[in-house]
Coordinates of C-alpha atoms in Angstrom, one line a residue:
X21 CA 3.7 -10.2 -8.5
X22 CA 5.0 -8.4 -5.1
X23 CA 7.8 -6.0 -5.4
X24 CA 10.6 -6.8 -3.0
X25 CA 10.4 -4.0 -0.8
X26 CA 7.2 -5.6 0.9
X27 CA 5.4 -2.2 0.4
X28 CA 4.1 -1.7 -3.0
X29 CA 2.6 -4.7 -4.9
X30 CA 2.0 -4.4 -8.7
X31 CA 0.2 -1.0 -8.8
X32 CA -3.1 -2.5 -8.1
X33 CA -3.0 -3.1 -4.5
X34 CA -1.1 -1.9 -1.1
X35 CA -1.0 -4.0 1.8
X36 CA 0.5 -3.3 5.4
X37 CA -0.8 -3.5 8.9
X38 CA -4.1 -1.7 9.5
X39 CA -3.2 1.4 11.7
X40 CA -5.9 0.7 14.1
X41 CA -6.2 -2.9 14.5
X42 CA -2.8 -4.3 13.6
X43 CA -4.2 -6.7 11.2
X44 CA -2.7 -7.4 7.9
X45 CA -4.9 -5.8 5.0
X46 CA -4.5 -5.5 1.1
X47 CA -6.4 -2.5 -0.2
X48 CA -7.3 -2.9 -4.0
X49 CA -7.1 0.5 -5.8
X50 CA -8.6 1.4 -9.0
X51 CA -8.6 5.0 -10.7
X52 CA -7.0 6.7 -7.5
X53 CA -9.8 5.2 -5.4
X54 CA -10.0 2.3 -2.9
X55 CA -12.3 -0.1 -4.3
X56 CA -11.7 -2.9 -1.6
X57 CA -10.2 -3.7 1.7
X58 CA -9.6 -7.5 2.3
X59 CA -7.4 -9.6 4.5
X60 CA -3.7 -9.6 3.6
X61 CA -4.1 -13.5 3.7
X62 CA -6.0 -13.6 0.3
X63 CA -3.6 -11.4 -1.7
X64 CA -1.5 -13.2 -4.0
X65 CA 1.8 -14.6 -2.8
X66 CA 1.2 -13.2 1.0
X67 CA 2.3 -16.5 2.2
X68 CA 6.0 -15.5 1.8
X69 CA 5.5 -12.5 4.0
X70 CA 5.1 -12.7 7.9
X71 CA 3.2 -10.3 9.7
X72 CA 5.9 -8.6 11.5
X73 CA 7.7 -7.9 8.1
X74 CA 4.7 -5.6 7.1
X75 CA 4.9 -2.0 7.6
X76 CA 1.9 -0.2 8.5
X77 CA -0.8 1.6 6.3
X78 CA -2.9 4.5 7.2
X79 CA -4.7 7.5 5.8
X80 CA -2.8 10.4 4.6
X81 CA -2.3 13.2 7.0
X82 CA -4.2 16.4 6.9
X83 CA -2.4 19.4 8.5
X84 CA -4.7 22.2 8.8
X85 CA -1.8 24.7 9.7
X86 CA 1.5 25.1 8.5
X87 CA 3.6 28.1 7.9
X88 CA 6.6 26.5 6.5
X89 CA 9.0 23.5 6.5
X90 CA 12.9 22.7 5.8
X91 CA 13.7 26.4 5.2
X92 CA 10.9 27.4 3.1
X93 CA 8.8 30.0 4.8
X94 CA 5.0 31.1 3.6
X95 CA 5.2 34.5 5.2
X96 CA 8.3 35.9 3.6
X97 CA 7.3 39.4 2.0
X98 CA 8.4 38.0 -1.7
X99 CA 7.0 34.5 -1.5
X100 CA 7.3 33.0 -4.9
X101 CA 5.3 30.2 -6.4
X102 CA 8.5 28.0 -6.9
X103 CA 8.8 28.0 -3.0
X104 CA 5.2 26.9 -2.5
X105 CA 5.9 24.0 -5.0
X106 CA 9.1 22.9 -3.3
X107 CA 7.0 22.9 0.1
X108 CA 4.4 20.9 -1.4
X109 CA 7.0 18.6 -2.6
X110 CA 8.8 18.4 0.5
X111 CA 5.8 17.7 2.5
X112 CA 5.2 14.1 0.7
X113 CA 8.2 13.0 2.7
X114 CA 6.2 13.5 6.0
X115 CA 3.1 11.5 5.0
X116 CA 1.0 14.7 4.3
X117 CA -1.2 14.1 1.4
X118 CA -3.2 17.3 2.3
X119 CA -2.2 20.8 3.9
X120 CA -3.6 24.1 4.4
X121 CA -0.6 26.8 3.8
X122 CA -0.9 29.2 6.7
X123 CA -0.6 33.0 6.0
X124 CA -0.4 34.8 9.3
X125 CA -0.9 38.5 10.4
X126 CA 1.0 41.1 8.2
X127 CA 0.8 44.2 6.0
X128 CA -2.0 43.8 3.7
X129 CA 0.4 43.8 0.5
X130 CA 2.3 41.2 2.1
X131 CA -0.8 39.0 2.6
X132 CA -2.1 39.6 -0.8
X133 CA 1.2 38.5 -2.2
X134 CA 1.4 35.3 -0.2
X135 CA -2.1 34.6 -1.1
X136 CA -1.4 35.1 -4.8
X137 CA 1.8 33.2 -4.7
X138 CA 0.0 29.9 -3.3
X139 CA -2.8 30.6 -5.9
X140 CA -0.5 30.6 -8.9
X141 CA 1.3 27.4 -7.6
X142 CA -2.0 25.6 -7.2
X143 CA -2.8 26.8 -10.6
X144 CA 0.5 25.7 -12.1
X145 CA 0.0 22.2 -10.5
X146 CA -3.5 21.8 -11.6
X147 CA -2.7 22.7 -15.3
X148 CA 0.5 20.3 -15.1
X149 CA -1.8 17.8 -13.5
X150 CA -4.0 17.6 -16.6
X151 CA -1.3 16.6 -18.7
X152 CA 1.0 14.4 -16.4
X153 CA -1.2 13.2 -13.7
X154 CA 0.7 15.1 -11.2
X155 CA -1.1 15.4 -7.8
X156 CA -1.0 18.2 -5.3
X157 CA -1.5 18.4 -1.8
X158 CA -3.2 22.0 -1.1
X159 CA -6.7 21.6 -0.3
X160 CA -6.9 25.5 0.6
X161 CA -5.5 28.1 2.5
X162 CA -5.5 28.9 6.3
X163 CA -5.6 32.8 7.0
X164 CA -4.5 33.2 10.7
X165 CA -5.1 36.9 11.4
X166 CA -5.1 39.7 11.3
X167 CA -8.1 39.9 13.0
X168 CA -6.9 38.7 16.2
X169 CA -6.3 40.1 19.7
X170 CA -3.8 43.0 20.3
X171 CA -2.9 42.0 23.8
X172 CA 0.7 40.6 24.7
X173 CA 0.2 36.9 25.3
X174 CA -2.7 35.9 23.0
X175 CA -1.2 37.7 19.9
X176 CA 1.9 35.5 20.2
X177 CA 4.6 36.4 17.8
X178 CA 2.1 38.2 15.4
X179 CA 3.2 41.9 14.8
X180 CA 1.0 44.0 16.8
X181 CA 1.3 46.9 14.4
X182 CA -0.6 44.8 11.7
X183 CA -3.3 43.3 14.0
X184 CA -6.9 45.1 13.3
X185 CA -10.5 44.5 13.6
X186 CA -12.3 41.9 11.2
X187 CA -13.0 43.6 7.8
X188 CA -15.3 42.2 5.0
X189 CA -14.1 44.3 2.4
X190 CA -10.5 43.0 3.3
X191 CA -11.4 39.5 3.2
X192 CA -13.1 39.7 -0.3
X193 CA -10.0 41.4 -1.7
X194 CA -7.9 38.6 -0.3
X195 CA -10.3 35.8 -1.2
X196 CA -9.9 37.1 -4.8
X197 CA -6.1 37.2 -4.7
X198 CA -6.3 33.6 -3.5
X199 CA -8.4 32.5 -6.2
X200 CA -11.2 31.5 -3.7
X201 CA -8.9 29.2 -1.8
X202 CA -9.3 30.6 1.7
X203 CA -10.8 27.9 3.8
X204 CA -9.8 28.4 7.3
X205 CA -9.7 32.1 8.9
X206 CA -8.5 32.4 12.3
X207 CA -9.7 35.3 14.4
X208 CA -10.6 36.6 17.8
X209 CA -14.3 37.4 18.5
X210 CA -13.2 40.2 21.0
X211 CA -13.8 42.5 18.2
X212 CA -17.3 44.3 17.9
X213 CA -17.4 43.5 14.2
X214 CA -16.6 39.8 15.0
X215 CA -20.2 38.3 14.8
X216 CA -20.9 39.7 11.5
X217 CA -17.8 38.8 10.1
X218 CA -18.0 35.1 11.0
X219 CA -21.3 34.7 9.6
X220 CA -20.0 36.2 6.2
X221 CA -17.2 33.6 6.5
X222 CA -19.6 30.7 7.5
X223 CA -21.8 31.8 4.4
X224 CA -19.0 31.8 2.0
X225 CA -17.5 28.4 2.8
X226 CA -15.0 29.4 5.2
X227 CA -14.6 27.7 8.3
X228 CA -14.3 30.5 11.3
X229 CA -11.8 29.5 13.9
X230 CA -11.2 31.1 17.3
X231 CA -7.5 31.8 17.9
X232 CA -5.0 34.3 19.4
X233 CA -7.8 35.3 21.4
X234 CA -8.6 37.1 24.8
X235 CA -12.4 36.9 24.3
X236 CA -14.7 36.7 27.4
X237 CA -17.4 33.7 27.6
X238 CA -19.8 35.7 26.3
X239 CA -18.1 36.7 23.0
X240 CA -17.0 33.0 22.5
X241 CA -20.8 32.0 22.7
X242 CA -21.8 34.8 20.1
X243 CA -19.0 33.5 18.0
X244 CA -20.0 29.8 18.0
X245 CA -23.6 30.8 17.3
X246 CA -22.5 32.9 14.4
X247 CA -20.8 29.8 12.8
X248 CA -17.2 29.5 14.4
X249 CA -16.3 25.9 14.6
X250 CA -12.7 25.5 15.6
X251 CA -10.4 26.3 18.3
X252 CA -7.1 27.1 16.6
X253 CA -3.9 25.8 18.7
X254 CA -6.0 25.6 21.9
X255 CA -3.8 26.2 25.0
X256 CA -1.5 28.3 22.6
X257 CA -1.3 32.0 22.0
X258 CA -2.7 32.9 25.6
X259 CA -1.7 34.9 28.5
X260 CA 1.0 33.2 30.6
X261 CA -1.1 33.7 33.8
X262 CA -4.9 33.1 33.6
X263 CA -7.6 33.4 36.2
X264 CA -8.7 30.2 37.8
X265 CA -12.1 30.8 36.1
X266 CA -13.8 31.7 34.1
X267 CA -10.9 32.3 31.1
X268 CA -11.1 31.6 27.4
X269 CA -9.3 28.3 27.3
X270 CA -11.8 26.7 29.9
X271 CA -14.9 28.4 27.8
X272 CA -13.5 26.8 24.5
X273 CA -13.0 23.5 26.2
X274 CA -16.6 23.5 27.5
X275 CA -18.2 24.5 24.0
X276 CA -19.4 21.3 22.8
X277 CA -19.8 22.6 19.3
X278 CA -16.3 23.8 18.8
X279 CA -13.5 21.4 17.5
X280 CA -10.0 22.0 18.9
X281 CA -6.7 21.5 17.3
X282 CA -3.6 21.2 19.5
X283 CA 0.1 21.2 18.8
X284 CA 1.2 17.8 20.4
X285 CA 4.8 17.9 20.0
X286 CA 5.4 17.4 23.6
X287 CA 6.8 20.9 23.9
X288 CA 4.0 23.4 23.6
X289 CA 1.5 21.8 25.7
X290 CA 1.9 19.5 29.1
X291 CA 0.7 16.1 28.5
X292 CA -2.0 16.7 31.5
X293 CA -3.7 19.5 29.0
X294 CA -3.6 17.0 26.0
X295 CA -5.2 14.4 28.3
X296 CA -7.8 16.7 29.2
X297 CA -8.5 17.9 25.8
X298 CA -8.5 14.5 24.6
X299 CA -11.2 13.5 27.5
X300 CA -13.4 16.6 26.7
X301 CA -13.3 16.9 22.9
X302 CA -13.5 13.5 22.0
X303 CA -14.1 12.8 18.3
X304 CA -13.6 17.0 17.9
X305 CA -9.8 16.9 18.9
X306 CA -7.3 17.3 16.1
X307 CA -3.8 17.6 15.7
X308 CA -1.8 20.1 13.6
X309 CA 1.8 20.8 13.3
X310 CA 1.8 24.6 13.2
X311 CA 5.3 24.2 11.7
X312 CA 7.4 27.1 10.9
X313 CA 10.3 27.4 8.4
X314 CA 12.9 25.7 10.5
X315 CA 11.0 22.4 10.9
X316 CA 12.9 19.6 9.4
X317 CA 16.2 21.4 9.3
X318 CA 19.4 20.3 11.2
X319 CA 19.7 21.1 15.1
X320 CA 21.9 24.5 15.5
X321 CA 21.4 28.0 16.0
X322 CA 19.7 30.2 13.3
X323 CA 19.0 33.7 12.9
X324 CA 15.3 34.7 12.0
X325 CA 13.8 38.0 10.9
X326 CA 11.2 37.8 14.1
X327 CA 12.9 36.0 16.8
X328 CA 16.6 36.9 16.2
X329 CA 18.8 34.0 17.3
X330 CA 16.9 30.8 17.9
X331 CA 18.1 27.3 18.8
X332 CA 16.7 24.3 17.2
X333 CA 17.7 20.9 19.6
X334 CA 18.1 17.3 18.4
X335 CA 14.9 16.6 19.9
X336 CA 13.2 19.4 17.7
X337 CA 12.5 21.8 20.2
X338 CA 12.8 25.5 18.9
X339 CA 13.5 28.3 21.5
X340 CA 15.0 31.8 21.8
X341 CA 19.0 31.2 22.0
X342 CA 19.3 33.2 25.2
X343 CA 16.1 32.3 26.9
X344 CA 15.6 28.5 26.6
X345 CA 12.2 28.7 28.4
X346 CA 10.5 30.4 25.7
X347 CA 9.6 28.6 22.4
X348 CA 10.2 30.3 19.3
X349 CA 8.0 28.0 17.1
X350 CA 6.8 24.6 16.1
X351 CA 9.6 22.5 14.4
X352 CA 8.4 19.3 14.1
X353 CA 6.0 17.3 11.4
X354 CA 2.5 16.2 12.1
X355 CA 3.6 12.7 12.5
X356 CA 5.7 13.8 15.5
X357 CA 2.4 14.7 17.3
X358 CA 0.6 11.4 16.5
X359 CA 3.8 9.6 18.1
X360 CA 3.7 12.0 21.0
X361 CA 0.0 11.1 21.8
X362 CA 0.7 7.4 21.6
X363 CA 4.0 6.9 23.3
X364 CA 2.9 9.3 26.2
X365 CA -0.2 6.8 26.7
X366 CA -2.8 9.6 25.9
X367 CA -4.7 7.4 23.3
X368 CA -4.1 4.7 20.9
X369 CA -1.7 4.8 17.6
X370 CA -5.1 4.4 15.7
X371 CA -7.0 7.4 17.4
X372 CA -3.7 9.5 17.5
X373 CA -3.4 8.7 13.3
X374 CA -7.3 9.6 13.1
X375 CA -6.6 13.0 14.9
X376 CA -4.1 14.0 12.1
X377 CA -6.2 12.5 9.2
X378 CA -9.7 11.8 9.1
X379 CA -10.8 14.0 11.8
X380 CA -9.3 17.0 10.0
X381 CA -10.7 15.8 6.9
X382 CA -14.1 15.5 8.4
X383 CA -14.0 19.1 9.9
X384 CA -13.3 20.3 6.1
X385 CA -15.7 18.1 4.5
X386 CA -13.2 16.3 2.5
X387 CA -13.8 13.0 0.8
X388 CA -10.5 11.7 2.7
X389 CA -12.7 11.5 5.8
X390 CA -13.7 8.1 4.8
X391 CA -10.3 6.9 5.7
X392 CA -9.1 3.4 4.2
X393 CA -12.8 2.5 3.4
X394 CA -13.8 1.4 -0.3
X395 CA -14.9 4.7 -2.2
X396 CA -12.4 6.7 -0.4
X397 CA -9.6 8.6 -2.4
X398 CA -6.2 6.5 -2.2
X399 CA -4.6 9.1 -0.1
X400 CA -2.3 6.5 1.9
X401 CA 0.9 6.8 4.0
X402 CA 2.8 3.7 4.8
X403 CA 5.2 3.8 7.8
X404 CA 7.4 2.0 10.3
X405 CA 7.4 2.4 14.4
X406 CA 10.8 2.9 15.5
X407 CA 11.3 3.4 19.4
X408 CA 8.1 5.0 19.6
X409 CA 8.6 7.4 16.4
X410 CA 7.1 7.3 13.1
X411 CA 9.0 7.0 10.0
X412 CA 7.2 7.5 6.6
X413 CA 8.1 4.9 4.1
X414 CA 5.8 5.9 1.3
X415 CA 3.2 8.3 0.4
X416 CA 0.4 8.1 -2.1
X417 CA -2.1 10.6 -3.4
X418 CA -5.1 9.1 -5.1
X419 CA -3.1 6.0 -5.7
X420 CA -0.2 7.5 -7.1
X421 CA 3.3 7.2 -5.5
X422 CA 4.7 10.5 -4.5
X423 CA 7.3 9.7 -2.1
X424 CA 9.4 6.6 -1.0
X425 CA 12.0 6.8 1.6
X426 CA 15.5 5.7 0.6
X427 CA 15.5 2.7 3.1
X428 CA 12.0 1.3 1.9
X429 CA 13.1 -0.4 -1.1

C-alpha cells in the first residue's frame, strides 16, 4: 500500500521519474539491493497518481572532496569524532550517500589528528551499525596536500609553511592513523620525488590526483605514466595569469588518461570552461563540491581563521568581505553543481547527475557505479526540480531511509 507522500512505497520498492529519461519507474529493493527496475505503471495502485505528481529518482550523490559543511570544519586542529559524525548526518539532507572527507595541508600533527578522528568516527558507525543497521556514508579519505606547489596561485589557500616534497614515510604514518582509509591523495608532480611517490600510492590502492600544481607538461606526463588518474578541481588552484600555451590546465585537459573534477557552482569557473571540459573529458568529467564549513550556513559576514572576514551571499557565493572579486571557498552542496550544469545548458539533467554519482563511483571502483540497475546497492536520492534548482526530498542508503525533507510527507 502506498504512503500518502507519493515517495516511499511499502518499504519494498521506491518509485519516481527516472532522472535520465523522465519515465515513471519503480525500483524493487530487497536486502539493501536493487533487485528490479520496472515501469511505474505495473506498480500496485499506480493509477491513483499522475506522472506530474511524481518526484525524480536517481542514484545517491558521491562527493570526492568536501572540507566541511554547516559550520563543521574537518580541518580544525582539534577535530573530534562527534563533529565527523555530525557532518555525516548532515550530508544525508543533500542527497550525498557517499563522500570522502578531505584533509588539507597543515602541520603533520594536525593532519594526523584529523585522520584519527575520521577513523574513530567510521569505526564507531561500523560498530553501531552491526547492532542497529545504522549506515554511514564515508567511503574513504581525501588527503589534499601537503605535497603541492609552493607557488602563490597554485597553492591556493593552503599554508605555504607546511607545503613540502612527497614523503612515503609520512604517508605510511598517516595511513596508519587513518586506519587505511586514505583513498585519494592530491599532489603536484613538480617535485622530483613525485614519480616514485605516485607509484607507491597507486600500488597501495590510493588514487593519485594532480592538483594545486605548477607542473610542466613533461612532469604531468610522467605523473600520469606513474599512475595519476585525476585532476583535482581543474581550473582552480592556479595562477591568475597563464601563458597562452603551454600550461598545466591545457596539459591536463589534453591528457586522455586523466579524469577531471570541477567545481560547477557557477562562481569558481565560467560556463565556457565548463563547456570545454565537458566536450574534452566526456565520460571522465565529474563534479565535486569542495565545500567548506560555511557551506549550508545562512547568508552573512563570518570571521574565519584563514581568510578573516568573509561574506556569504544569498546566492551561495563566498568571498572576502573587503574584496568581493576574491572567492573564499565553495559554499554550495554538490546538487547545486548539477543544477548549474543543467540550467546553463551545458548538458542534460541526467548527465549532470551522473557526473556527481555514478562517474565518481566508477573512478573509485564503488559498486554504486551501477546506478539504478538491478544488483546495485539501493543508494538513492529522491528530489524535486524547482525553478532550475534541485531540492532533495529523501535519501536512502542501501534501501534504508536516512533523510526525509519536512515538506516531503
